[in-house]
Amino acid sequence: MVDDPYRDVELVQLYDIDNPGGEDHAYYRALADESSARSVIDLGCGTGLLTRSLAGPGRTVLGVDPSRTMLDFARSQPGGDTVTWVFGDATVLPPAGTADLAVCTGNAIMHLAPDELPATLAALAGALRPGGVFAFETRNPAYREWERWTLEATHGERVTPVGRLREWLDVTEVADGRVTFDAHNVFPDGTDRVYTSVLYFRSAERFRQELESAGFTDVACDGDWRGGPVGDGSRLFVFRARRA
């Protein structure tokens, strides 16, 4: 993974404003309820907006993230004391084989480099009980969403809790499914806080192969949050799989 692009305390305050809960959060909450999950892992939990909503009576929730700044914010939010927060990546997951459900949301799985994905999936499989469910979403490379991340398409100004910001995205490299882009955040004093992210776009078939190699079965892939079919016009892949 690249260095934490969310290490700025001021900008982390804006994350939940920019990424409010919607169909995605409703999908994962319904999945937890439908599977009667009593133990849930949220890998790449970020600020924990979804993570906290998964917690409840009779259910334990573990939130794991490699950003200390995001975890500190998550702990400070209402309901933060209902979740166990752990700094790190998949290597910190307990290989107990007892969790009922694991999720990786907000396209967080796209931050994993090719050499990191197999070990991450294997760690998730080791943390889940036999028959336990792993669910995540990722962007469809055929949709070529990065082509919309231009100055002209993304530039904007707004008033935020940390002041008036001017913002835009700028893709700097596209190669072999890897997309590198800068997020510009210009503060009132003219300071441009630029954070670089790297995302890895993978086909549905590649994910299916990786999941099966890691010990998952019954792999299902939808083209949206409502169970629609996958096509080139599908912005997302929504995956579910069971530990064999």
PDB file of C-alpha atoms in Angstrom:
ATOM      1  CA  MET A   1       0.000   0.000   0.000  1.00  0.00           C
ATOM      2  CA  VAL A   2       1.042   3.604  -0.500  1.00  0.00           C
ATOM      3  CA  ASP A   3       1.556   5.970   2.399  1.00  0.00           C
ATOM      4  CA  ASP A   4      -1.669   6.851   4.190  1.00  0.00           C
ATOM      5  CA  PRO A   5      -3.417   9.443   1.997  1.00  0.00           C
ATOM      6  CA  TYR A   6      -5.713  10.307   4.909  1.00  0.00           C
ATOM      7  CA  ARG A   7      -3.082  11.332   7.428  1.00  0.00           C
ATOM      8  CA  ASP A   8      -4.253  14.953   7.518  1.00  0.00           C
ATOM      9  CA  VAL A   9      -6.377  15.451  10.650  1.00  0.00           C
ATOM     10  CA  GLU A  10      -8.323  18.314   9.092  1.00  0.00           C
ATOM     11  CA  LEU A  11      -9.163  16.493   5.878  1.00  0.00           C
ATOM     12  CA  VAL A  12     -10.187  13.317   7.705  1.00  0.00           C
ATOM     13  CA  GLN A  13     -13.004  15.348   9.254  1.00  0.00           C
ATOM     14  CA  LEU A  14     -14.444  15.713   5.743  1.00  0.00           C
ATOM     15  CA  TYR A  15     -14.330  12.032   4.815  1.00  0.00           C
ATOM     16  CA  ASP A  16     -17.772  11.102   6.130  1.00  0.00           C
ATOM     17  CA  ILE A  17     -19.260  14.249   4.601  1.00  0.00           C
ATOM     18  CA  ASP A  18     -17.867  13.245   1.214  1.00  0.00           C
ATOM     19  CA  ASN A  19     -18.709   9.551   1.641  1.00  0.00           C
ATOM     20  CA  PRO A  20     -22.058   9.323   3.442  1.00  0.00           C
ATOM     21  CA  GLY A  21     -23.815   6.023   3.946  1.00  0.00           C
ATOM     22  CA  GLY A  22     -26.082   4.975   1.091  1.00  0.00           C
ATOM     23  CA  GLU A  23     -26.980   1.805  -0.777  1.00  0.00           C
ATOM     24  CA  ASP A  24     -23.578   0.358   0.022  1.00  0.00           C
ATOM     25  CA  HIS A  25     -23.976   0.664   3.786  1.00  0.00           C
ATOM     26  CA  ALA A  26     -27.553  -0.639   3.607  1.00  0.00           C
ATOM     27  CA  TYR A  27     -26.301  -3.644   1.625  1.00  0.00           C
ATOM     28  CA  TYR A  28     -23.657  -4.614   4.179  1.00  0.00           C
ATOM     29  CA  ARG A  29     -25.963  -4.087   7.160  1.00  0.00           C
ATOM     30  CA  ALA A  30     -28.611  -6.265   5.519  1.00  0.00           C
ATOM     31  CA  LEU A  31     -25.991  -8.932   4.804  1.00  0.00           C
ATOM     32  CA  ALA A  32     -24.942  -8.955   8.459  1.00  0.00           C
ATOM     33  CA  ASP A  33     -28.552  -9.281   9.577  1.00  0.00           C
ATOM     34  CA  GLU A  34     -29.513 -11.909   7.002  1.00  0.00           C
ATOM     35  CA  SER A  35     -26.542 -14.082   7.924  1.00  0.00           C
ATOM     36  CA  SER A  36     -27.215 -13.606  11.670  1.00  0.00           C
ATOM     37  CA  ALA A  37     -23.583 -12.564  12.028  1.00  0.00           C
ATOM     38  CA  ARG A  38     -22.445 -12.402  15.654  1.00  0.00           C
ATOM     39  CA  SER A  39     -18.836 -11.594  14.810  1.00  0.00           C
ATOM     40  CA  VAL A  40     -17.951  -9.104  12.042  1.00  0.00           C
ATOM     41  CA  ILE A  41     -14.612  -7.892  10.666  1.00  0.00           C
ATOM     42  CA  ASP A  42     -14.397  -4.606   8.739  1.00  0.00           C
ATOM     43  CA  LEU A  43     -11.009  -4.539   7.008  1.00  0.00           C
ATOM     44  CA  GLY A  44     -10.080  -1.063   5.822  1.00  0.00           C
ATOM     45  CA  CYS A  45     -12.731   0.454   8.060  1.00  0.00           C
ATOM     46  CA  GLY A  46     -11.497   4.048   7.684  1.00  0.00           C
ATOM     47  CA  THR A  47     -13.461   6.497   9.816  1.00  0.00           C
ATOM     48  CA  GLY A  48     -15.797   3.692  10.864  1.00  0.00           C
ATOM     49  CA  LEU A  49     -19.100   5.179   9.710  1.00  0.00           C
ATOM     50  CA  LEU A  50     -20.355   1.773   8.544  1.00  0.00           C
ATOM     51  CA  THR A  51     -18.393  -0.132  11.180  1.00  0.00           C
ATOM     52  CA  ARG A  52     -20.167   1.563  14.062  1.00  0.00           C
ATOM     53  CA  SER A  53     -23.559   0.936  12.500  1.00  0.00           C
ATOM     54  CA  LEU A  54     -22.806  -2.802  12.296  1.00  0.00           C
ATOM     55  CA  ALA A  55     -22.314  -3.061  16.057  1.00  0.00           C
ATOM     56  CA  GLY A  56     -25.244  -4.011  18.230  1.00  0.00           C
ATOM     57  CA  PRO A  57     -26.486  -6.307  20.988  1.00  0.00           C
ATOM     58  CA  GLY A  58     -25.083  -9.800  20.604  1.00  0.00           C
ATOM     59  CA  ARG A  59     -22.646  -8.801  17.854  1.00  0.00           C
ATOM     60  CA  THR A  60     -18.948  -7.984  18.138  1.00  0.00           C
ATOM     61  CA  VAL A  61     -17.283  -5.848  15.481  1.00  0.00           C
ATOM     62  CA  LEU A  62     -13.562  -5.518  14.733  1.00  0.00           C
ATOM     63  CA  GLY A  63     -12.468  -2.493  12.683  1.00  0.00           C
ATOM     64  CA  VAL A  64      -8.990  -2.681  11.126  1.00  0.00           C
ATOM     65  CA  ASP A  65      -7.273   0.108   9.184  1.00  0.00           C
ATOM     66  CA  PRO A  66      -3.691   1.161   8.314  1.00  0.00           C
ATOM     67  CA  SER A  67      -4.453   4.848   8.990  1.00  0.00           C
ATOM     68  CA  ARG A  68      -3.933   5.881  12.603  1.00  0.00           C
ATOM     69  CA  THR A  69      -5.538   9.235  11.821  1.00  0.00           C
ATOM     70  CA  MET A  70      -8.723   7.607  10.605  1.00  0.00           C
ATOM     71  CA  LEU A  71      -8.848   5.188  13.544  1.00  0.00           C
ATOM     72  CA  ASP A  72      -8.407   8.026  16.040  1.00  0.00           C
ATOM     73  CA  PHE A  73     -11.329   9.819  14.384  1.00  0.00           C
ATOM     74  CA  ALA A  74     -13.419   6.626  14.421  1.00  0.00           C
ATOM     75  CA  ARG A  75     -12.813   6.085  18.131  1.00  0.00           C
ATOM     76  CA  SER A  76     -13.944   9.638  18.916  1.00  0.00           C
ATOM     77  CA  GLN A  77     -17.296   9.367  17.153  1.00  0.00           C
ATOM     78  CA  PRO A  78     -20.623   8.414  18.786  1.00  0.00           C
ATOM     79  CA  GLY A  79     -20.689   4.644  19.126  1.00  0.00           C
ATOM     80  CA  GLY A  80     -16.930   4.409  18.845  1.00  0.00           C
ATOM     81  CA  ASP A  81     -16.755   2.464  22.100  1.00  0.00           C
ATOM     82  CA  THR A  82     -18.910  -0.346  20.645  1.00  0.00           C
ATOM     83  CA  VAL A  83     -16.178  -1.426  18.209  1.00  0.00           C
ATOM     84  CA  THR A  84     -12.712  -2.896  18.754  1.00  0.00           C
ATOM     85  CA  TRP A  85     -10.346  -0.785  16.631  1.00  0.00           C
ATOM     86  CA  VAL A  86      -7.008  -2.209  15.501  1.00  0.00           C
ATOM     87  CA  PHE A  87      -4.236  -0.460  13.584  1.00  0.00           C
ATOM     88  CA  GLY A  88      -2.793  -2.486  10.733  1.00  0.00           C
ATOM     89  CA  ASP A  89      -3.646  -4.534   7.670  1.00  0.00           C
ATOM     90  CA  ALA A  90      -4.812  -8.120   7.177  1.00  0.00           C
ATOM     91  CA  THR A  91      -1.732  -9.472   8.954  1.00  0.00           C
ATOM     92  CA  VAL A  92      -3.248  -8.433  12.307  1.00  0.00           C
ATOM     93  CA  LEU A  93      -6.418 -10.496  11.804  1.00  0.00           C
ATOM     94  CA  PRO A  94      -6.660 -13.340  14.298  1.00  0.00           C
ATOM     95  CA  PRO A  95      -6.516 -16.662  12.402  1.00  0.00           C
ATOM     96  CA  ALA A  96      -9.088 -18.119  14.749  1.00  0.00           C
ATOM     97  CA  GLY A  97     -11.565 -19.185  12.090  1.00  0.00           C
ATOM     98  CA  THR A  98     -14.519 -17.909  14.111  1.00  0.00           C
ATOM     99  CA  ALA A  99     -15.800 -14.716  12.427  1.00  0.00           C
ATOM    100  CA  ASP A 100     -19.171 -14.956  10.673  1.00  0.00           C
ATOM    101  CA  LEU A 101     -18.732 -12.055   8.259  1.00  0.00           C
ATOM    102  CA  ALA A 102     -15.864  -9.994   6.877  1.00  0.00           C
ATOM    103  CA  VAL A 103     -16.317  -6.903   4.724  1.00  0.00           C
ATOM    104  CA  CYS A 104     -13.942  -4.613   2.854  1.00  0.00           C
ATOM    105  CA  THR A 105     -15.862  -1.537   1.775  1.00  0.00           C
ATOM    106  CA  GLY A 106     -15.330   1.826   0.110  1.00  0.00           C
ATOM    107  CA  ASN A 107     -13.308   0.125  -2.665  1.00  0.00           C
ATOM    108  CA  ALA A 108     -10.558  -0.350  -0.074  1.00  0.00           C
ATOM    109  CA  ILE A 109      -9.508  -3.628  -1.667  1.00  0.00           C
ATOM    110  CA  MET A 110      -8.318  -1.631  -4.675  1.00  0.00           C
ATOM    111  CA  HIS A 111      -5.431  -0.250  -2.622  1.00  0.00           C
ATOM    112  CA  LEU A 112      -3.873  -3.726  -2.488  1.00  0.00           C
ATOM    113  CA  ALA A 113      -0.990  -4.331  -4.870  1.00  0.00           C
ATOM    114  CA  PRO A 114      -0.851  -7.624  -6.806  1.00  0.00           C
ATOM    115  CA  ASP A 115       1.614  -9.132  -4.344  1.00  0.00           C
ATOM    116  CA  GLU A 116      -0.557  -8.108  -1.367  1.00  0.00           C
ATOM    117  CA  LEU A 117      -3.951  -9.385  -2.509  1.00  0.00           C
ATOM    118  CA  PRO A 118      -3.372 -13.182  -2.171  1.00  0.00           C
ATOM    119  CA  ALA A 119      -2.047 -12.897   1.392  1.00  0.00           C
ATOM    120  CA  THR A 120      -4.880 -10.553   2.360  1.00  0.00           C
ATOM    121  CA  LEU A 121      -7.550 -12.927   1.053  1.00  0.00           C
ATOM    122  CA  ALA A 122      -5.843 -15.864   2.760  1.00  0.00           C
ATOM    123  CA  ALA A 123      -5.810 -13.957   6.058  1.00  0.00           C
ATOM    124  CA  LEU A 124      -9.509 -13.182   5.709  1.00  0.00           C
ATOM    125  CA  ALA A 125     -10.256 -16.838   4.991  1.00  0.00           C
ATOM    126  CA  GLY A 126      -8.287 -17.804   8.087  1.00  0.00           C
ATOM    127  CA  ALA A 127     -10.269 -15.391  10.235  1.00  0.00           C
ATOM    128  CA  LEU A 128     -13.663 -16.660   9.055  1.00  0.00           C
ATOM    129  CA  ARG A 129     -15.405 -19.804  10.224  1.00  0.00           C
ATOM    130  CA  PRO A 130     -16.210 -22.457   7.596  1.00  0.00           C
ATOM    131  CA  GLY A 131     -19.197 -21.087   5.721  1.00  0.00           C
ATOM    132  CA  GLY A 132     -18.447 -17.546   6.876  1.00  0.00           C
ATOM    133  CA  VAL A 133     -19.064 -14.808   4.316  1.00  0.00           C
ATOM    134  CA  PHE A 134     -16.670 -12.285   2.817  1.00  0.00           C
ATOM    135  CA  ALA A 135     -18.147  -9.336   0.895  1.00  0.00           C
ATOM    136  CA  PHE A 136     -16.577  -6.354  -0.834  1.00  0.00           C
ATOM    137  CA  GLU A 137     -16.983  -4.014  -3.785  1.00  0.00           C
ATOM    138  CA  THR A 138     -14.506  -2.794  -6.367  1.00  0.00           C
ATOM    139  CA  ARG A 139     -14.629  -0.615  -9.477  1.00  0.00           C
ATOM    140  CA  ASN A 140     -15.130  -2.280 -12.847  1.00  0.00           C
ATOM    141  CA  PRO A 141     -12.097  -1.611 -15.091  1.00  0.00           C
ATOM    142  CA  ALA A 142     -14.310  -1.757 -18.215  1.00  0.00           C
ATOM    143  CA  TYR A 143     -16.133   1.355 -16.963  1.00  0.00           C
ATOM    144  CA  ARG A 144     -12.812   3.253 -17.075  1.00  0.00           C
ATOM    145  CA  GLU A 145     -13.829   5.605 -14.297  1.00  0.00           C
ATOM    146  CA  TRP A 146     -10.351   7.122 -14.014  1.00  0.00           C
ATOM    147  CA  GLU A 147     -10.950   8.877 -17.332  1.00  0.00           C
ATOM    148  CA  ARG A 148     -13.442  11.089 -15.470  1.00  0.00           C
ATOM    149  CA  TRP A 149     -10.894  12.115 -12.828  1.00  0.00           C
ATOM    150  CA  THR A 150      -9.747  15.270 -14.593  1.00  0.00           C
ATOM    151  CA  LEU A 151      -9.343  18.876 -13.511  1.00  0.00           C
ATOM    152  CA  GLU A 152     -12.261  19.905 -15.728  1.00  0.00           C
ATOM    153  CA  ALA A 153     -14.616  17.222 -14.403  1.00  0.00           C
ATOM    154  CA  THR A 154     -13.722  17.318 -10.709  1.00  0.00           C
ATOM    155  CA  HIS A 155     -12.730  20.912  -9.929  1.00  0.00           C
ATOM    156  CA  GLY A 156     -14.885  22.611  -7.334  1.00  0.00           C
ATOM    157  CA  GLU A 157     -14.955  25.003  -4.400  1.00  0.00           C
ATOM    158  CA  ARG A 158     -16.931  24.682  -1.195  1.00  0.00           C
ATOM    159  CA  VAL A 159     -17.150  25.859   2.383  1.00  0.00           C
ATOM    160  CA  THR A 160     -16.213  23.111   4.834  1.00  0.00           C
ATOM    161  CA  PRO A 161     -15.698  22.804   8.593  1.00  0.00           C
ATOM    162  CA  VAL A 162     -11.979  23.417   7.960  1.00  0.00           C
ATOM    163  CA  GLY A 163     -12.479  26.452   5.710  1.00  0.00           C
ATOM    164  CA  ARG A 164     -13.172  27.145   2.056  1.00  0.00           C
ATOM    165  CA  LEU A 165     -11.446  24.574  -0.130  1.00  0.00           C
ATOM    166  CA  ARG A 166     -10.671  24.357  -3.827  1.00  0.00           C
ATOM    167  CA  GLU A 167     -10.410  20.707  -4.878  1.00  0.00           C
ATOM    168  CA  TRP A 168      -9.768  18.506  -7.908  1.00  0.00           C
ATOM    169  CA  LEU A 169      -8.334  15.172  -8.995  1.00  0.00           C
ATOM    170  CA  ASP A 170      -5.480  14.621 -11.418  1.00  0.00           C
ATOM    171  CA  VAL A 171      -4.534  11.208 -12.796  1.00  0.00           C
ATOM    172  CA  THR A 172      -0.761  11.000 -13.201  1.00  0.00           C
ATOM    173  CA  GLU A 173      -0.232   7.422 -14.421  1.00  0.00           C
ATOM    174  CA  VAL A 174      -2.233   4.532 -15.860  1.00  0.00           C
ATOM    175  CA  ALA A 175      -0.368   1.270 -16.455  1.00  0.00           C
ATOM    176  CA  ASP A 176      -1.307  -2.430 -16.293  1.00  0.00           C
ATOM    177  CA  GLY A 177      -4.475  -1.829 -14.284  1.00  0.00           C
ATOM    178  CA  ARG A 178      -2.711   0.497 -11.840  1.00  0.00           C
ATOM    179  CA  VAL A 179      -4.031   4.054 -11.640  1.00  0.00           C
ATOM    180  CA  THR A 180      -2.120   6.743  -9.733  1.00  0.00           C
ATOM    181  CA  PHE A 181      -3.827  10.035  -9.020  1.00  0.00           C
ATOM    182  CA  ASP A 182      -3.393  13.162  -6.919  1.00  0.00           C
ATOM    183  CA  ALA A 183      -6.149  14.736  -4.825  1.00  0.00           C
ATOM    184  CA  HIS A 184      -5.576  18.480  -4.545  1.00  0.00           C
ATOM    185  CA  ASN A 185      -6.928  20.415  -1.551  1.00  0.00           C
ATOM    186  CA  VAL A 186      -6.168  24.132  -1.682  1.00  0.00           C
ATOM    187  CA  PHE A 187      -6.789  25.920   1.624  1.00  0.00           C
ATOM    188  CA  PRO A 188      -7.666  29.627   2.043  1.00  0.00           C
ATOM    189  CA  ASP A 189      -3.997  30.491   2.633  1.00  0.00           C
ATOM    190  CA  GLY A 190      -3.102  29.003  -0.752  1.00  0.00           C
ATOM    191  CA  THR A 191      -1.553  25.827   0.621  1.00  0.00           C
ATOM    192  CA  ASP A 192      -2.227  22.881  -1.673  1.00  0.00           C
ATOM    193  CA  ARG A 193      -2.228  19.652   0.288  1.00  0.00           C
ATOM    194  CA  VAL A 194      -1.734  17.002  -2.373  1.00  0.00           C
ATOM    195  CA  TYR A 195      -2.298  13.353  -1.528  1.00  0.00           C
ATOM    196  CA  THR A 196      -1.369  10.599  -3.917  1.00  0.00           C
ATOM    197  CA  SER A 197      -3.347   7.358  -4.132  1.00  0.00           C
ATOM    198  CA  VAL A 198      -2.751   4.200  -6.136  1.00  0.00           C
ATOM    199  CA  LEU A 199      -5.666   1.969  -7.113  1.00  0.00           C
ATOM    200  CA  TYR A 200      -5.511  -1.439  -8.790  1.00  0.00           C
ATOM    201  CA  PHE A 201      -8.348  -2.244 -11.203  1.00  0.00           C
ATOM    202  CA  ARG A 202      -9.043  -5.971 -11.639  1.00  0.00           C
ATOM    203  CA  SER A 203     -11.511  -7.927 -13.732  1.00  0.00           C
ATOM    204  CA  ALA A 204     -14.296  -9.951 -12.143  1.00  0.00           C
ATOM    205  CA  GLU A 205     -12.657 -13.143 -13.370  1.00  0.00           C
ATOM    206  CA  ARG A 206      -9.340 -12.190 -11.769  1.00  0.00           C
ATOM    207  CA  PHE A 207     -11.055 -11.633  -8.419  1.00  0.00           C
ATOM    208  CA  ARG A 208     -12.907 -14.925  -8.764  1.00  0.00           C
ATOM    209  CA  GLN A 209      -9.644 -16.780  -9.340  1.00  0.00           C
ATOM    210  CA  GLU A 210      -7.945 -15.045  -6.403  1.00  0.00           C
ATOM    211  CA  LEU A 211     -10.852 -15.805  -4.075  1.00  0.00           C
ATOM    212  CA  GLU A 212     -10.958 -19.473  -5.007  1.00  0.00           C
ATOM    213  CA  SER A 213      -7.189 -19.785  -4.624  1.00  0.00           C
ATOM    214  CA  ALA A 214      -7.472 -18.314  -1.115  1.00  0.00           C
ATOM    215  CA  GLY A 215     -10.023 -20.912  -0.036  1.00  0.00           C
ATOM    216  CA  PHE A 216     -13.350 -19.290  -0.864  1.00  0.00           C
ATOM    217  CA  THR A 217     -16.268 -20.902  -2.674  1.00  0.00           C
ATOM    218  CA  ASP A 218     -19.774 -19.975  -3.870  1.00  0.00           C
ATOM    219  CA  VAL A 219     -18.340 -16.788  -5.364  1.00  0.00           C
ATOM    220  CA  ALA A 220     -21.094 -14.425  -6.567  1.00  0.00           C
ATOM    221  CA  CYS A 221     -20.641 -11.107  -8.348  1.00  0.00           C
ATOM    222  CA  ASP A 222     -23.333  -8.484  -8.995  1.00  0.00           C
ATOM    223  CA  GLY A 223     -23.179  -5.343 -11.094  1.00  0.00           C
ATOM    224  CA  ASP A 224     -24.820  -3.081  -8.525  1.00  0.00           C
ATOM    225  CA  TRP A 225     -26.137  -2.993  -4.957  1.00  0.00           C
ATOM    226  CA  ARG A 226     -29.543  -4.381  -6.026  1.00  0.00           C
ATOM    227  CA  GLY A 227     -28.219  -7.613  -7.510  1.00  0.00           C
ATOM    228  CA  GLY A 228     -28.168  -6.458 -11.127  1.00  0.00           C
ATOM    229  CA  PRO A 229     -26.114  -8.281 -13.775  1.00  0.00           C
ATOM    230  CA  VAL A 230     -22.516  -7.421 -14.547  1.00  0.00           C
ATOM    231  CA  GLY A 231     -21.785  -5.619 -17.821  1.00  0.00           C
ATOM    232  CA  ASP A 232     -19.302  -3.157 -19.288  1.00  0.00           C
ATOM    233  CA  GLY A 233     -21.632  -0.384 -18.116  1.00  0.00           C
ATOM    234  CA  SER A 234     -21.527  -1.617 -14.527  1.00  0.00           C
ATOM    235  CA  ARG A 235     -19.622   0.863 -12.432  1.00  0.00           C
ATOM    236  CA  LEU A 236     -19.032  -1.678  -9.655  1.00  0.00           C
ATOM    237  CA  PHE A 237     -18.507  -5.334  -8.940  1.00  0.00           C
ATOM    238  CA  VAL A 238     -20.180  -6.404  -5.681  1.00  0.00           C
ATOM    239  CA  PHE A 239     -18.710  -9.704  -4.506  1.00  0.00           C
ATOM    240  CA  ARG A 240     -19.800 -12.282  -1.955  1.00  0.00           C
ATOM    241  CA  ALA A 241     -18.031 -15.546  -1.205  1.00  0.00           C
ATOM    242  CA  ARG A 242     -17.979 -18.201   1.483  1.00  0.00           C
ATOM    243  CA  ARG A 243     -15.029 -19.750   3.218  1.00  0.00           C
ATOM    244  CA  ALA A 244     -14.864 -23.341   2.001  1.00  0.00           C
TER     245      ALA A 244
END
